[in-house]
Coordinates of C-alpha atoms in Angstrom, one line a residue:
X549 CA 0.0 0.0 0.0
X550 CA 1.4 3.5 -1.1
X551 CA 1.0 6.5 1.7
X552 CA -0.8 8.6 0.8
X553 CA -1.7 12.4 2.5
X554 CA -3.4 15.8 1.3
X555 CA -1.2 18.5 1.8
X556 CA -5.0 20.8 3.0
X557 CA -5.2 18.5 5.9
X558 CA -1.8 19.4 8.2
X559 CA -2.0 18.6 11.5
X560 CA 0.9 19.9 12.6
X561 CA 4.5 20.0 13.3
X562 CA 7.3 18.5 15.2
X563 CA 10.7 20.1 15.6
X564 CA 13.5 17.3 15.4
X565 CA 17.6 17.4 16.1
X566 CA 19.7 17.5 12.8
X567 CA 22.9 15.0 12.9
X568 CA 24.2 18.4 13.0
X569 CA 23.0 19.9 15.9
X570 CA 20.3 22.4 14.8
X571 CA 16.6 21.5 15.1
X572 CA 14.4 21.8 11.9
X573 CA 10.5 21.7 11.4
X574 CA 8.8 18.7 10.0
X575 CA 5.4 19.6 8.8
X576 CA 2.6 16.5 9.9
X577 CA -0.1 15.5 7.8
X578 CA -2.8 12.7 8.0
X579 CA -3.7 10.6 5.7
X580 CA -4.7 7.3 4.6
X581 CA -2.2 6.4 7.6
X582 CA -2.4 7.9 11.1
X583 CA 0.6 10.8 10.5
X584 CA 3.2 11.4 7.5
X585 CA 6.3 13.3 8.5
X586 CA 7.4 16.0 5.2
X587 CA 10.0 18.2 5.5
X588 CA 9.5 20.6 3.6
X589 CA 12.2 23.4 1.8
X590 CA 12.7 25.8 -0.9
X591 CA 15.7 25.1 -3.5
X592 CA 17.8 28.2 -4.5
X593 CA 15.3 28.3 -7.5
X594 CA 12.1 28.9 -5.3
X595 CA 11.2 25.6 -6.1
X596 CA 9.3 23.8 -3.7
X597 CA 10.6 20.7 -2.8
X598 CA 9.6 17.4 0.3
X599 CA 10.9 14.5 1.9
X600 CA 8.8 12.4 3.8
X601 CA 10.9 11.6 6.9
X602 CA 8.5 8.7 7.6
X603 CA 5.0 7.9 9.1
X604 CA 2.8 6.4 11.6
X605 CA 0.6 3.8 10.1
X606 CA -1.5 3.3 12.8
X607 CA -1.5 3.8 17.0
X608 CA -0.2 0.4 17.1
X609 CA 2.4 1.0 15.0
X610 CA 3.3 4.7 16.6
X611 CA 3.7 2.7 19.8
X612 CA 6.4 0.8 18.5
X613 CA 8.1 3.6 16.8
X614 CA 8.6 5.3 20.3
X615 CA 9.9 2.4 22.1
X616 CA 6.2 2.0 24.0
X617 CA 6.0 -1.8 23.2
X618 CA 8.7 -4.4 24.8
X619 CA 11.0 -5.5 22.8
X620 CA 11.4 -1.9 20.3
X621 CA 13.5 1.0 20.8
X622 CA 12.8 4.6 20.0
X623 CA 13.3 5.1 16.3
X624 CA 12.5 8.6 16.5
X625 CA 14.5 9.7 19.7
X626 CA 15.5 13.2 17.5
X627 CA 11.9 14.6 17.5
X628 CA 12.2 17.5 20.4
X629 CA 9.1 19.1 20.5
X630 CA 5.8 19.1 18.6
X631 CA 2.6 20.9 18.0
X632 CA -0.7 19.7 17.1
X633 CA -4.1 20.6 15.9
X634 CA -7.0 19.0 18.0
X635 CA -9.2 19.9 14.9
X636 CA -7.9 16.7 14.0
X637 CA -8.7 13.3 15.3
X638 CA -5.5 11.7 15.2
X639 CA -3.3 14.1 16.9
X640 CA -4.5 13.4 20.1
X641 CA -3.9 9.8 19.9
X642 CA -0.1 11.3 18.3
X643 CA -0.2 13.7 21.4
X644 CA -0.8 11.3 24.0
X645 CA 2.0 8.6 23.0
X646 CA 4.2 10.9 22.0
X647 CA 4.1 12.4 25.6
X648 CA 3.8 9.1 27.3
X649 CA 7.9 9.2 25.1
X650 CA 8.9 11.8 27.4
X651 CA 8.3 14.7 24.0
X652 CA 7.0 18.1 24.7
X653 CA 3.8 18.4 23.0
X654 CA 1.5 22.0 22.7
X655 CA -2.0 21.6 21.5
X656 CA -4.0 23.8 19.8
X657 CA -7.2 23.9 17.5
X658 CA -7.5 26.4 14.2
X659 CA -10.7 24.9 12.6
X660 CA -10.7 22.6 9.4
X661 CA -11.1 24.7 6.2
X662 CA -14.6 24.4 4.8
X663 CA -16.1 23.2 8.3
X664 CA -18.4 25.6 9.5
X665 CA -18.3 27.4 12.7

């Protein structure tokens, strides 16, 4: 199965540690998987350009990506921080495990475009 995500329907982002040092933005996205992880860049040319830095298929599978489940290790031990709309249904099930991971997370809710108030 591909992975697949609408770049209208951002959740969010997380700020991760570089090899280097500095932190960069990831921008979060849902999808037809729980969370997809783009950064996301211009070139010198003002052409946008991604790379998916890798997704969470479903809670189960989050779980294990953070080390929550016996027997796996914390793939994702460079994310630092991350913010996430409530507007959204999965970011609180990304919120909660990825607090229970010891990652500061903010919350906050800016309504879905095209949802009425």
């Amino acid at each position: 199965m591909a992975v697949t995500w609408n770049w209208k329907d951002k959740i969010g982002k997380a700020t991760f540690k570089g090899a280097d040092g500095k932190n960069y933005n990831v921008n979060l996205y849902t999808g037809n998987v729980l969370c997809v992880m783009c950064h996301e860049w211009k070139e010198d040319c003002d052409k946008k350009v991604y790379n998916v830095q890798g997704f969470f298929h479903d809670e189960t599978h989050l779980k294990r990506c953070l080390g929550l489940v016996k027997g796996f290790s914390n793939c994702y031990g460079h994310i630092v921080k991350a913010k996430l709309n409530v507007a959204f249904h999965a970011s609180l099930t990304i919120a909660k495990h990825l607090a229970i991971a010891g990652i500061k997370v903010e919350l906050f809710f800016k309504q879905k475009k095209g949802e009425r108030k």
